[in-house]
mmCIF file of C-alpha atoms in Angstrom:
data_model
loop_
_atom_site.group_PDB
_atom_site.id
_atom_site.type_symbol
_atom_site.label_atom_id
_atom_site.label_comp_id
_atom_site.label_asym_id
_atom_site.label_seq_id
_atom_site.Cartn_x
_atom_site.Cartn_y
_atom_site.Cartn_z
ATOM 1 C CA MET A 1 19.038 -144.751 -198.611
ATOM 2 C CA ALA A 2 19.703 -146.905 -201.672
ATOM 3 C CA MET A 3 22.805 -148.087 -202.571
ATOM 4 C CA TRP A 4 23.536 -149.757 -206.406
ATOM 5 C CA GLY A 5 26.260 -151.951 -206.111
ATOM 6 C CA SER A 6 27.824 -154.705 -208.235
ATOM 7 C CA ARG A 7 26.019 -157.585 -209.450
ATOM 8 C CA LYS A 8 26.543 -159.708 -205.710
ATOM 9 C CA GLN A 9 25.029 -157.008 -204.180
ATOM 10 C CA THR A 10 21.352 -155.600 -203.481
ATOM 11 C CA THR A 11 19.864 -152.572 -203.040
ATOM 12 C CA LYS A 12 18.423 -151.454 -200.011
ATOM 13 C CA VAL A 13 15.513 -148.550 -199.465
ATOM 14 C CA THR A 14 14.007 -147.759 -196.167
ATOM 15 C CA GLY A 15 11.688 -145.711 -195.057
ATOM 16 C CA PRO A 16 8.987 -144.746 -197.486
ATOM 17 C CA ALA A 17 11.226 -142.882 -199.734
ATOM 18 C CA ARG A 18 9.806 -141.572 -202.726
ATOM 19 C CA TYR A 19 13.180 -141.380 -204.576
ATOM 20 C CA VAL A 20 17.034 -142.271 -203.591
ATOM 21 C CA HIS A 21 20.699 -141.255 -205.431
ATOM 22 C CA ALA A 22 21.457 -145.055 -205.596
ATOM 23 C CA ASP A 23 25.683 -143.795 -205.237
ATOM 24 C CA GLY A 24 28.950 -145.370 -206.057
ATOM 25 C CA GLY A 25 28.136 -148.454 -208.623
ATOM 26 C CA ASP A 26 27.449 -149.667 -211.482
ATOM 27 C CA SER A 27 23.707 -150.272 -212.937
ATOM 28 C CA ALA A 28 23.926 -154.570 -212.490
ATOM 29 C CA GLY A 29 22.863 -154.104 -208.618
ATOM 30 C CA LYS A 30 18.580 -155.116 -208.230
ATOM 31 C CA VAL A 31 16.647 -152.700 -208.113
ATOM 32 C CA PRO A 32 13.760 -153.615 -204.965
ATOM 33 C CA LYS A 33 10.286 -153.933 -205.867
ATOM 34 C CA GLY A 34 8.189 -151.118 -206.475
ATOM 35 C CA TYR A 35 11.328 -148.985 -207.529
ATOM 36 C CA ILE A 36 12.110 -148.300 -211.222
ATOM 37 C CA PRO A 37 16.461 -147.318 -211.818
ATOM 38 C CA MET A 38 16.978 -144.013 -214.023
ATOM 39 C CA VAL A 39 19.365 -141.285 -214.959
ATOM 40 C CA LEU A 40 19.059 -138.232 -214.950
ATOM 41 C CA VAL A 41 21.197 -136.774 -217.717
ATOM 42 C CA GLY A 42 20.519 -133.037 -217.880
ATOM 43 C CA GLY A 43 18.940 -131.379 -220.160
ATOM 44 C CA ASP A 44 21.003 -131.564 -223.443
ATOM 45 C CA SER A 45 23.356 -134.382 -222.534
ATOM 46 C CA GLU A 46 23.489 -137.635 -224.488
ATOM 47 C CA ASP A 47 25.446 -139.420 -222.233
ATOM 48 C CA SER A 48 23.925 -141.396 -219.682
ATOM 49 C CA GLU A 49 26.924 -142.298 -218.319
ATOM 50 C CA GLY A 50 27.954 -139.059 -216.967
ATOM 51 C CA GLY A 51 24.221 -139.162 -215.586
ATOM 52 C CA GLN A 52 23.044 -139.731 -211.381
ATOM 53 C CA ARG A 53 21.211 -142.397 -210.990
ATOM 54 C CA VAL A 54 18.429 -142.245 -208.900
ATOM 55 C CA LEU A 55 15.636 -144.828 -207.990
ATOM 56 C CA VAL A 56 12.139 -143.982 -208.120
ATOM 57 C CA ASN A 57 8.973 -145.261 -206.540
ATOM 58 C CA VAL A 58 6.757 -146.361 -209.360
ATOM 59 C CA SER A 59 3.376 -143.959 -207.382
ATOM 60 C CA MET A 60 5.637 -141.047 -208.087
ATOM 61 C CA LEU A 61 5.066 -141.881 -211.999
ATOM 62 C CA ARG A 62 1.218 -140.294 -211.539
ATOM 63 C CA GLU A 63 2.535 -137.621 -210.486
ATOM 64 C CA PRO A 64 1.877 -134.675 -213.613
ATOM 65 C CA CYS A 65 5.672 -133.315 -213.831
ATOM 66 C CA ILE A 66 7.167 -136.717 -213.712
ATOM 67 C CA ALA A 67 4.944 -137.454 -216.483
ATOM 68 C CA ALA A 68 6.325 -134.714 -218.450
ATOM 69 C CA LEU A 69 9.778 -135.925 -217.626
ATOM 70 C CA LEU A 70 8.526 -138.855 -218.840
ATOM 71 C CA GLU A 71 7.560 -137.560 -222.792
ATOM 72 C CA MET A 72 10.353 -134.835 -223.032
ATOM 73 C CA ALA A 73 12.765 -138.705 -222.558
ATOM 74 C CA GLU A 74 11.000 -140.093 -224.893
ATOM 75 C CA GLN A 75 10.852 -137.278 -227.330
ATOM 76 C CA GLN A 76 14.493 -136.689 -227.282
ATOM 77 C CA PHE A 77 15.883 -140.517 -226.615
ATOM 78 C CA GLY A 78 13.289 -142.530 -228.149
ATOM 79 C CA HIS A 79 11.198 -145.700 -226.885
ATOM 80 C CA ALA A 80 13.940 -147.926 -228.185
ATOM 81 C CA GLN A 81 16.569 -146.134 -225.239
ATOM 82 C CA PRO A 82 18.867 -149.634 -224.579
ATOM 83 C CA GLY A 83 19.208 -149.617 -221.066
ATOM 84 C CA VAL A 84 18.022 -147.715 -217.825
ATOM 85 C CA LEU A 85 15.613 -144.980 -218.605
ATOM 86 C CA ARG A 86 17.267 -141.738 -219.098
ATOM 87 C CA ILE A 87 15.294 -138.643 -218.539
ATOM 88 C CA PRO A 88 16.500 -135.020 -219.624
ATOM 89 C CA CYS A 89 16.626 -133.739 -216.090
ATOM 90 C CA SER A 90 19.697 -131.750 -214.204
ATOM 91 C CA VAL A 91 19.875 -133.380 -210.447
ATOM 92 C CA THR A 92 19.339 -130.138 -208.719
ATOM 93 C CA HIS A 93 15.972 -129.369 -210.863
ATOM 94 C CA PHE A 94 14.777 -132.902 -209.970
ATOM 95 C CA ASP A 95 14.980 -132.606 -206.585
ATOM 96 C CA GLN A 96 13.403 -128.849 -206.284
ATOM 97 C CA MET A 97 11.016 -131.005 -208.181
ATOM 98 C CA VAL A 98 10.389 -134.096 -205.822
ATOM 99 C CA ASN A 99 10.877 -131.628 -202.509
ATOM 100 C CA ALA A 100 8.038 -129.402 -204.164
ATOM 101 C CA MET A 101 6.144 -132.447 -204.977
ATOM 102 C CA ILE A 102 6.742 -133.814 -200.616
ATOM 103 C CA SER A 103 5.527 -130.547 -199.698
ATOM 104 C CA LYS A 104 2.357 -130.351 -201.102
ATOM 105 C CA ALA A 105 1.347 -133.800 -200.373
ATOM 106 C CA ALA A 106 1.952 -132.865 -196.930
ATOM 107 C CA SER A 107 -0.276 -129.844 -197.118
#
């Protein structure tokens, strides 16, 4: 599980998680090696402050559905978005995608 806390805290991830919700805190916490912080802002939202913060394992970036989300983020927010990478996807949809990828990999 990951906790994204203040600058004094570090984020800890246990186990082989491919992504974790980073609840309760500001984005200044240290990100564990091998993870990328992202903010899921939902399809139409321009406000990254209201989004759900997640830590995504770099191994997920080669998945076609994650690549498609990155292309959507580029189209909606551009290459020069400041701060944490914003992804135009709802938390529910992202959870469903990741669960489908995990169950497909387990088959």
